[in-house]
């Protein structure tokens, strides 16, 4: 094995963990895709940390980059559009325009360095509309192909499939701080889950328009949708694997389409 091959094999997949010469070498070796998760800093009930969406973004970006094999995971964008959670202390929110400007700056920076594909992966529901709105605008401004994986219904379907694949017979019509997200944190960093504070939240259908107009507290007093007691670390692994695999396939298809 040559020194160059050894360097390539051991190069970090997280862009922020690399040195600039390592990024330069990765680009020269054909790594032209950057995965950017768009997370949040907001309440997730009494048992999960505010960093949940950003934590999930870090992990998904890394797994997608590893699935692709020739990509880097950029630092997750945080915070996001979380105005409907502001009744709960600690939540930090930014306007959609600010988030879109931040995403635009990320994409311009990556494009300038030679990345040919920038993949946007929102992990918080309030970020999906801004990502979907700004992605085509950015794509017209830069040379890089901008891939927005911003179908919230698809994401929640994959999350529920992951629960079932791990033997959890529980369905969450709207995902927030219940079985799905608790399982993900158990899989990624178990110690962050306050297991003595697991509480059932609102179960069943949710009016999204009411949630966004009146705030989360109008739907659930403890900030939880669903039952976090149903979560397992095995389910978290299944959820993350399912999403990463499905998203990597979509990115491959998008890259093939523009070659």
PDB file of C-alpha atoms in Angstrom:
ATOM      1  CA  UNK A   1       0.000   0.000   0.000  1.00  0.00           C
ATOM      2  CA  UNK A   2       1.339   3.448  -0.923  1.00  0.00           C
ATOM      3  CA  UNK A   3       1.478   6.355   1.476  1.00  0.00           C
ATOM      4  CA  UNK A   4      -1.185   8.162  -0.559  1.00  0.00           C
ATOM      5  CA  UNK A   5      -3.539   5.139  -0.436  1.00  0.00           C
ATOM      6  CA  UNK A   6      -2.989   4.848   3.309  1.00  0.00           C
ATOM      7  CA  UNK A   7      -3.785   8.531   3.773  1.00  0.00           C
ATOM      8  CA  UNK A   8      -6.980   8.160   1.742  1.00  0.00           C
ATOM      9  CA  UNK A   9      -8.082   5.098   3.691  1.00  0.00           C
ATOM     10  CA  UNK A  10      -7.688   6.819   7.064  1.00  0.00           C
ATOM     11  CA  UNK A  11      -8.963  10.254   6.094  1.00  0.00           C
ATOM     12  CA  UNK A  12     -11.812  11.462   8.361  1.00  0.00           C
ATOM     13  CA  UNK A  13     -15.289  11.563   6.825  1.00  0.00           C
ATOM     14  CA  UNK A  14     -16.229  14.675   8.833  1.00  0.00           C
ATOM     15  CA  UNK A  15     -15.093  17.759   6.931  1.00  0.00           C
ATOM     16  CA  UNK A  16     -14.482  19.743  10.127  1.00  0.00           C
ATOM     17  CA  UNK A  17     -12.096  17.061  11.414  1.00  0.00           C
ATOM     18  CA  UNK A  18      -9.892  17.383   8.336  1.00  0.00           C
ATOM     19  CA  UNK A  19      -7.013  19.769   7.719  1.00  0.00           C
ATOM     20  CA  UNK A  20      -7.118  21.950   4.619  1.00  0.00           C
ATOM     21  CA  UNK A  21      -4.451  19.844   2.858  1.00  0.00           C
ATOM     22  CA  UNK A  22      -6.576  16.758   3.540  1.00  0.00           C
ATOM     23  CA  UNK A  23      -9.603  18.471   1.979  1.00  0.00           C
ATOM     24  CA  UNK A  24      -7.484  19.473  -1.008  1.00  0.00           C
ATOM     25  CA  UNK A  25      -6.251  15.888  -1.369  1.00  0.00           C
ATOM     26  CA  UNK A  26      -9.779  14.527  -1.063  1.00  0.00           C
ATOM     27  CA  UNK A  27     -10.986  16.816  -3.854  1.00  0.00           C
ATOM     28  CA  UNK A  28      -8.053  15.773  -6.036  1.00  0.00           C
ATOM     29  CA  UNK A  29      -8.885  12.115  -5.352  1.00  0.00           C
ATOM     30  CA  UNK A  30     -12.494  12.554  -6.532  1.00  0.00           C
ATOM     31  CA  UNK A  31     -14.390  13.388  -3.348  1.00  0.00           C
ATOM     32  CA  UNK A  32     -16.741  16.003  -4.767  1.00  0.00           C
ATOM     33  CA  UNK A  33     -19.870  15.590  -2.602  1.00  0.00           C
ATOM     34  CA  UNK A  34     -20.563  17.383   0.681  1.00  0.00           C
ATOM     35  CA  UNK A  35     -23.476  16.400   2.918  1.00  0.00           C
ATOM     36  CA  UNK A  36     -24.936  19.254   4.993  1.00  0.00           C
ATOM     37  CA  UNK A  37     -27.482  18.436   7.707  1.00  0.00           C
ATOM     38  CA  UNK A  38     -29.810  21.270   8.737  1.00  0.00           C
ATOM     39  CA  UNK A  39     -30.659  20.779  12.395  1.00  0.00           C
ATOM     40  CA  UNK A  40     -32.027  22.754  15.341  1.00  0.00           C
ATOM     41  CA  UNK A  41     -31.548  23.631  18.999  1.00  0.00           C
ATOM     42  CA  UNK A  42     -34.981  23.181  20.552  1.00  0.00           C
ATOM     43  CA  UNK A  43     -36.910  21.425  23.278  1.00  0.00           C
ATOM     44  CA  UNK A  44     -37.468  17.698  23.032  1.00  0.00           C
ATOM     45  CA  UNK A  45     -39.469  16.994  26.147  1.00  0.00           C
ATOM     46  CA  UNK A  46     -38.134  16.434  29.672  1.00  0.00           C
ATOM     47  CA  UNK A  47     -35.957  13.475  28.644  1.00  0.00           C
ATOM     48  CA  UNK A  48     -34.022  14.526  25.508  1.00  0.00           C
ATOM     49  CA  UNK A  49     -31.442  17.326  25.090  1.00  0.00           C
ATOM     50  CA  UNK A  50     -32.084  20.405  22.999  1.00  0.00           C
ATOM     51  CA  UNK A  51     -29.339  19.287  20.606  1.00  0.00           C
ATOM     52  CA  UNK A  52     -31.346  16.265  19.411  1.00  0.00           C
ATOM     53  CA  UNK A  53     -31.964  17.436  15.819  1.00  0.00           C
ATOM     54  CA  UNK A  54     -28.354  18.557  15.405  1.00  0.00           C
ATOM     55  CA  UNK A  55     -27.124  15.282  16.919  1.00  0.00           C
ATOM     56  CA  UNK A  56     -29.247  13.343  14.437  1.00  0.00           C
ATOM     57  CA  UNK A  57     -27.926  15.581  11.660  1.00  0.00           C
ATOM     58  CA  UNK A  58     -24.312  14.882  12.596  1.00  0.00           C
ATOM     59  CA  UNK A  59     -24.939  11.140  12.571  1.00  0.00           C
ATOM     60  CA  UNK A  60     -26.999  11.030   9.380  1.00  0.00           C
ATOM     61  CA  UNK A  61     -24.540  13.203   7.435  1.00  0.00           C
ATOM     62  CA  UNK A  62     -21.701  10.933   8.529  1.00  0.00           C
ATOM     63  CA  UNK A  63     -23.573   7.750   7.613  1.00  0.00           C
ATOM     64  CA  UNK A  64     -24.680   9.093   4.238  1.00  0.00           C
ATOM     65  CA  UNK A  65     -21.112  10.167   3.435  1.00  0.00           C
ATOM     66  CA  UNK A  66     -19.830   6.724   4.419  1.00  0.00           C
ATOM     67  CA  UNK A  67     -22.519   4.993   2.324  1.00  0.00           C
ATOM     68  CA  UNK A  68     -21.515   7.073  -0.696  1.00  0.00           C
ATOM     69  CA  UNK A  69     -17.835   6.346  -0.094  1.00  0.00           C
ATOM     70  CA  UNK A  70     -16.645   9.507  -1.841  1.00  0.00           C
ATOM     71  CA  UNK A  71     -18.242  12.258   0.231  1.00  0.00           C
ATOM     72  CA  UNK A  72     -17.596  14.383   3.294  1.00  0.00           C
ATOM     73  CA  UNK A  73     -20.027  15.357   6.045  1.00  0.00           C
ATOM     74  CA  UNK A  74     -19.989  19.123   6.568  1.00  0.00           C
ATOM     75  CA  UNK A  75     -20.743  20.590  10.015  1.00  0.00           C
ATOM     76  CA  UNK A  76     -24.449  20.496  10.802  1.00  0.00           C
ATOM     77  CA  UNK A  77     -26.214  23.848  10.571  1.00  0.00           C
ATOM     78  CA  UNK A  78     -27.672  24.854  13.936  1.00  0.00           C
ATOM     79  CA  UNK A  79     -29.962  26.385  15.082  1.00  0.00           C
ATOM     80  CA  UNK A  80     -32.990  26.329  12.785  1.00  0.00           C
ATOM     81  CA  UNK A  81     -36.574  27.587  12.495  1.00  0.00           C
ATOM     82  CA  UNK A  82     -38.067  26.618  15.852  1.00  0.00           C
ATOM     83  CA  UNK A  83     -40.494  29.437  16.612  1.00  0.00           C
ATOM     84  CA  UNK A  84     -43.283  26.966  17.448  1.00  0.00           C
ATOM     85  CA  UNK A  85     -41.179  25.626  20.344  1.00  0.00           C
ATOM     86  CA  UNK A  86     -40.360  28.964  21.963  1.00  0.00           C
ATOM     87  CA  UNK A  87     -42.746  28.410  24.899  1.00  0.00           C
ATOM     88  CA  UNK A  88     -40.163  25.933  26.181  1.00  0.00           C
ATOM     89  CA  UNK A  89     -37.005  27.448  27.762  1.00  0.00           C
ATOM     90  CA  UNK A  90     -33.707  26.954  25.982  1.00  0.00           C
ATOM     91  CA  UNK A  91     -35.079  26.767  22.450  1.00  0.00           C
ATOM     92  CA  UNK A  92     -33.171  28.977  20.017  1.00  0.00           C
ATOM     93  CA  UNK A  93     -34.820  30.005  16.761  1.00  0.00           C
ATOM     94  CA  UNK A  94     -33.805  32.002  13.708  1.00  0.00           C
ATOM     95  CA  UNK A  95     -36.012  33.429  10.926  1.00  0.00           C
ATOM     96  CA  UNK A  96     -36.417  31.389   7.725  1.00  0.00           C
ATOM     97  CA  UNK A  97     -34.592  34.124   5.803  1.00  0.00           C
ATOM     98  CA  UNK A  98     -31.585  33.830   8.105  1.00  0.00           C
ATOM     99  CA  UNK A  99     -31.517  30.050   7.738  1.00  0.00           C
ATOM    100  CA  UNK A 100     -31.738  30.339   3.953  1.00  0.00           C
ATOM    101  CA  UNK A 101     -28.888  32.857   3.897  1.00  0.00           C
ATOM    102  CA  UNK A 102     -26.787  30.527   6.031  1.00  0.00           C
ATOM    103  CA  UNK A 103     -27.488  27.578   3.732  1.00  0.00           C
ATOM    104  CA  UNK A 104     -26.642  29.763   0.740  1.00  0.00           C
ATOM    105  CA  UNK A 105     -23.301  30.697   2.320  1.00  0.00           C
ATOM    106  CA  UNK A 106     -22.484  27.055   3.053  1.00  0.00           C
ATOM    107  CA  UNK A 107     -23.209  26.069  -0.532  1.00  0.00           C
ATOM    108  CA  UNK A 108     -21.252  28.967  -2.023  1.00  0.00           C
ATOM    109  CA  UNK A 109     -18.236  28.132   0.138  1.00  0.00           C
ATOM    110  CA  UNK A 110     -18.279  24.452  -0.781  1.00  0.00           C
ATOM    111  CA  UNK A 111     -18.823  25.275  -4.447  1.00  0.00           C
ATOM    112  CA  UNK A 112     -15.855  27.662  -4.472  1.00  0.00           C
ATOM    113  CA  UNK A 113     -13.569  24.912  -3.149  1.00  0.00           C
ATOM    114  CA  UNK A 114     -14.592  22.514  -5.911  1.00  0.00           C
ATOM    115  CA  UNK A 115     -17.381  20.384  -4.491  1.00  0.00           C
ATOM    116  CA  UNK A 116     -19.709  19.453  -7.330  1.00  0.00           C
ATOM    117  CA  UNK A 117     -22.647  18.177  -5.275  1.00  0.00           C
ATOM    118  CA  UNK A 118     -24.036  19.664  -2.068  1.00  0.00           C
ATOM    119  CA  UNK A 119     -26.638  17.521  -0.309  1.00  0.00           C
ATOM    120  CA  UNK A 120     -29.014  19.267   2.115  1.00  0.00           C
ATOM    121  CA  UNK A 121     -30.520  17.040   4.823  1.00  0.00           C
ATOM    122  CA  UNK A 122     -33.010  18.789   7.138  1.00  0.00           C
ATOM    123  CA  UNK A 123     -33.599  16.875  10.373  1.00  0.00           C
ATOM    124  CA  UNK A 124     -36.105  19.282  11.968  1.00  0.00           C
ATOM    125  CA  UNK A 125     -39.617  19.748  10.595  1.00  0.00           C
ATOM    126  CA  UNK A 126     -39.485  23.548  10.656  1.00  0.00           C
ATOM    127  CA  UNK A 127     -36.481  23.538   8.314  1.00  0.00           C
ATOM    128  CA  UNK A 128     -38.018  21.573   5.455  1.00  0.00           C
ATOM    129  CA  UNK A 129     -39.883  24.483   3.814  1.00  0.00           C
ATOM    130  CA  UNK A 130     -36.894  26.877   3.926  1.00  0.00           C
ATOM    131  CA  UNK A 131     -34.588  24.177   2.512  1.00  0.00           C
ATOM    132  CA  UNK A 132     -37.047  23.337  -0.250  1.00  0.00           C
ATOM    133  CA  UNK A 133     -37.465  27.034  -1.092  1.00  0.00           C
ATOM    134  CA  UNK A 134     -33.801  28.022  -1.152  1.00  0.00           C
ATOM    135  CA  UNK A 135     -32.268  24.941  -2.825  1.00  0.00           C
ATOM    136  CA  UNK A 136     -33.370  25.755  -6.409  1.00  0.00           C
ATOM    137  CA  UNK A 137     -32.380  29.404  -5.921  1.00  0.00           C
ATOM    138  CA  UNK A 138     -28.873  28.385  -4.856  1.00  0.00           C
ATOM    139  CA  UNK A 139     -28.628  25.887  -7.708  1.00  0.00           C
ATOM    140  CA  UNK A 140     -29.126  28.751 -10.165  1.00  0.00           C
ATOM    141  CA  UNK A 141     -26.360  30.802  -8.515  1.00  0.00           C
ATOM    142  CA  UNK A 142     -23.527  28.262  -8.251  1.00  0.00           C
ATOM    143  CA  UNK A 143     -21.936  25.574 -10.397  1.00  0.00           C
ATOM    144  CA  UNK A 144     -22.497  22.758  -7.886  1.00  0.00           C
ATOM    145  CA  UNK A 145     -25.541  20.514  -8.066  1.00  0.00           C
ATOM    146  CA  UNK A 146     -27.739  21.136  -5.001  1.00  0.00           C
ATOM    147  CA  UNK A 147     -29.665  18.086  -3.801  1.00  0.00           C
ATOM    148  CA  UNK A 148     -32.384  18.824  -1.229  1.00  0.00           C
ATOM    149  CA  UNK A 149     -33.692  15.746   0.604  1.00  0.00           C
ATOM    150  CA  UNK A 150     -36.638  17.698   1.959  1.00  0.00           C
ATOM    151  CA  UNK A 151     -39.676  15.416   1.910  1.00  0.00           C
ATOM    152  CA  UNK A 152     -40.880  15.369   5.532  1.00  0.00           C
ATOM    153  CA  UNK A 153     -43.532  12.706   4.924  1.00  0.00           C
ATOM    154  CA  UNK A 154     -40.903  10.417   3.409  1.00  0.00           C
ATOM    155  CA  UNK A 155     -38.582  10.959   6.377  1.00  0.00           C
ATOM    156  CA  UNK A 156     -41.283  10.118   8.917  1.00  0.00           C
ATOM    157  CA  UNK A 157     -42.274   7.027   6.920  1.00  0.00           C
ATOM    158  CA  UNK A 158     -38.652   5.830   6.962  1.00  0.00           C
ATOM    159  CA  UNK A 159     -38.471   6.505  10.697  1.00  0.00           C
ATOM    160  CA  UNK A 160     -41.582   4.435  11.381  1.00  0.00           C
ATOM    161  CA  UNK A 161     -40.275   1.669   9.111  1.00  0.00           C
ATOM    162  CA  UNK A 162     -37.146   1.617  11.252  1.00  0.00           C
ATOM    163  CA  UNK A 163     -39.234   1.141  14.395  1.00  0.00           C
ATOM    164  CA  UNK A 164     -41.070  -1.810  12.849  1.00  0.00           C
ATOM    165  CA  UNK A 165     -37.849  -3.343  11.509  1.00  0.00           C
ATOM    166  CA  UNK A 166     -36.535  -3.437  15.084  1.00  0.00           C
ATOM    167  CA  UNK A 167     -39.702  -5.094  16.371  1.00  0.00           C
ATOM    168  CA  UNK A 168     -41.302  -1.973  17.866  1.00  0.00           C
ATOM    169  CA  UNK A 169     -45.002  -2.152  17.017  1.00  0.00           C
ATOM    170  CA  UNK A 170     -45.681   1.533  17.406  1.00  0.00           C
ATOM    171  CA  UNK A 171     -46.537   4.237  14.858  1.00  0.00           C
ATOM    172  CA  UNK A 172     -45.919   7.975  15.164  1.00  0.00           C
ATOM    173  CA  UNK A 173     -47.983  10.054  12.694  1.00  0.00           C
ATOM    174  CA  UNK A 174     -45.895  13.114  13.623  1.00  0.00           C
ATOM    175  CA  UNK A 175     -42.395  12.598  15.005  1.00  0.00           C
ATOM    176  CA  UNK A 176     -41.108  14.712  17.887  1.00  0.00           C
ATOM    177  CA  UNK A 177     -39.429  13.497  21.096  1.00  0.00           C
ATOM    178  CA  UNK A 178     -41.356  10.213  21.103  1.00  0.00           C
ATOM    179  CA  UNK A 179     -40.247   6.679  20.309  1.00  0.00           C
ATOM    180  CA  UNK A 180     -38.384   7.560  17.086  1.00  0.00           C
ATOM    181  CA  UNK A 181     -36.189  10.383  18.327  1.00  0.00           C
ATOM    182  CA  UNK A 182     -35.584   8.797  21.711  1.00  0.00           C
ATOM    183  CA  UNK A 183     -34.430   5.642  19.911  1.00  0.00           C
ATOM    184  CA  UNK A 184     -32.050   7.663  17.750  1.00  0.00           C
ATOM    185  CA  UNK A 185     -30.420   9.334  20.770  1.00  0.00           C
ATOM    186  CA  UNK A 186     -30.181   5.958  22.543  1.00  0.00           C
ATOM    187  CA  UNK A 187     -28.301   4.649  19.496  1.00  0.00           C
ATOM    188  CA  UNK A 188     -25.998   7.651  19.104  1.00  0.00           C
ATOM    189  CA  UNK A 189     -25.303   8.792  22.664  1.00  0.00           C
ATOM    190  CA  UNK A 190     -27.324   6.822  25.195  1.00  0.00           C
ATOM    191  CA  UNK A 191     -26.120   8.835  28.176  1.00  0.00           C
ATOM    192  CA  UNK A 192     -27.966  11.927  26.923  1.00  0.00           C
ATOM    193  CA  UNK A 193     -31.385  10.304  27.468  1.00  0.00           C
ATOM    194  CA  UNK A 194     -32.876  11.062  30.894  1.00  0.00           C
ATOM    195  CA  UNK A 195     -34.470   7.630  31.302  1.00  0.00           C
ATOM    196  CA  UNK A 196     -36.037   8.597  34.624  1.00  0.00           C
ATOM    197  CA  UNK A 197     -37.946  11.420  32.889  1.00  0.00           C
ATOM    198  CA  UNK A 198     -39.668   9.427  30.110  1.00  0.00           C
ATOM    199  CA  UNK A 199     -43.234  10.714  29.759  1.00  0.00           C
ATOM    200  CA  UNK A 200     -45.979   9.984  27.244  1.00  0.00           C
ATOM    201  CA  UNK A 201     -46.980  13.046  25.250  1.00  0.00           C
ATOM    202  CA  UNK A 202     -49.805  13.715  22.830  1.00  0.00           C
ATOM    203  CA  UNK A 203     -50.626  10.558  20.874  1.00  0.00           C
ATOM    204  CA  UNK A 204     -52.504  10.348  17.582  1.00  0.00           C
ATOM    205  CA  UNK A 205     -53.011  12.804  14.751  1.00  0.00           C
ATOM    206  CA  UNK A 206     -51.806  16.391  15.032  1.00  0.00           C
ATOM    207  CA  UNK A 207     -53.038  19.531  13.271  1.00  0.00           C
ATOM    208  CA  UNK A 208     -49.871  20.894  11.694  1.00  0.00           C
ATOM    209  CA  UNK A 209     -51.483  24.289  11.053  1.00  0.00           C
ATOM    210  CA  UNK A 210     -52.472  24.580  14.724  1.00  0.00           C
ATOM    211  CA  UNK A 211     -49.028  23.404  15.824  1.00  0.00           C
ATOM    212  CA  UNK A 212     -47.321  26.093  13.732  1.00  0.00           C
ATOM    213  CA  UNK A 213     -49.782  28.916  14.479  1.00  0.00           C
ATOM    214  CA  UNK A 214     -50.390  28.331  18.206  1.00  0.00           C
ATOM    215  CA  UNK A 215     -47.133  26.628  19.153  1.00  0.00           C
ATOM    216  CA  UNK A 216     -46.226  23.185  20.436  1.00  0.00           C
ATOM    217  CA  UNK A 217     -47.548  23.873  23.936  1.00  0.00           C
ATOM    218  CA  UNK A 218     -51.084  24.059  22.499  1.00  0.00           C
ATOM    219  CA  UNK A 219     -50.721  20.412  21.467  1.00  0.00           C
ATOM    220  CA  UNK A 220     -48.606  18.924  24.247  1.00  0.00           C
ATOM    221  CA  UNK A 221     -47.791  20.323  27.680  1.00  0.00           C
ATOM    222  CA  UNK A 222     -44.546  18.364  28.061  1.00  0.00           C
ATOM    223  CA  UNK A 223     -43.307  18.984  24.504  1.00  0.00           C
ATOM    224  CA  UNK A 224     -43.573  15.300  23.515  1.00  0.00           C
ATOM    225  CA  UNK A 225     -45.532  13.645  20.712  1.00  0.00           C
ATOM    226  CA  UNK A 226     -45.942   9.900  21.189  1.00  0.00           C
ATOM    227  CA  UNK A 227     -44.494   7.509  23.740  1.00  0.00           C
ATOM    228  CA  UNK A 228     -40.714   7.599  24.266  1.00  0.00           C
ATOM    229  CA  UNK A 229     -40.951   4.491  26.477  1.00  0.00           C
ATOM    230  CA  UNK A 230     -41.303   2.432  23.283  1.00  0.00           C
ATOM    231  CA  UNK A 231     -37.787   3.408  22.169  1.00  0.00           C
ATOM    232  CA  UNK A 232     -34.816   1.036  21.983  1.00  0.00           C
ATOM    233  CA  UNK A 233     -31.253   1.583  20.840  1.00  0.00           C
ATOM    234  CA  UNK A 234     -31.765  -1.224  18.282  1.00  0.00           C
ATOM    235  CA  UNK A 235     -34.665   0.750  16.814  1.00  0.00           C
ATOM    236  CA  UNK A 236     -32.457   3.841  16.665  1.00  0.00           C
ATOM    237  CA  UNK A 237     -29.841   1.925  14.670  1.00  0.00           C
ATOM    238  CA  UNK A 238     -32.511   0.589  12.308  1.00  0.00           C
ATOM    239  CA  UNK A 239     -33.954   4.074  11.804  1.00  0.00           C
ATOM    240  CA  UNK A 240     -30.580   5.658  11.057  1.00  0.00           C
ATOM    241  CA  UNK A 241     -29.540   2.832   8.720  1.00  0.00           C
ATOM    242  CA  UNK A 242     -32.816   3.010   6.804  1.00  0.00           C
ATOM    243  CA  UNK A 243     -32.645   6.763   6.304  1.00  0.00           C
ATOM    244  CA  UNK A 244     -28.947   6.795   5.408  1.00  0.00           C
ATOM    245  CA  UNK A 245     -29.355   3.996   2.854  1.00  0.00           C
ATOM    246  CA  UNK A 246     -32.444   5.544   1.245  1.00  0.00           C
ATOM    247  CA  UNK A 247     -30.869   8.995   1.098  1.00  0.00           C
ATOM    248  CA  UNK A 248     -27.567   7.695  -0.283  1.00  0.00           C
ATOM    249  CA  UNK A 249     -29.486   5.990  -3.102  1.00  0.00           C
ATOM    250  CA  UNK A 250     -31.246   9.258  -3.916  1.00  0.00           C
ATOM    251  CA  UNK A 251     -27.944  11.142  -3.983  1.00  0.00           C
ATOM    252  CA  UNK A 252     -26.405   8.513  -6.280  1.00  0.00           C
ATOM    253  CA  UNK A 253     -29.352   8.862  -8.647  1.00  0.00           C
ATOM    254  CA  UNK A 254     -29.056  12.665  -8.629  1.00  0.00           C
ATOM    255  CA  UNK A 255     -25.311  12.510  -9.306  1.00  0.00           C
ATOM    256  CA  UNK A 256     -25.829  10.082 -12.180  1.00  0.00           C
ATOM    257  CA  UNK A 257     -28.481  12.348 -13.686  1.00  0.00           C
ATOM    258  CA  UNK A 258     -26.103  15.289 -14.049  1.00  0.00           C
ATOM    259  CA  UNK A 259     -23.037  13.404 -15.340  1.00  0.00           C
TER     260      UNK A 259
END
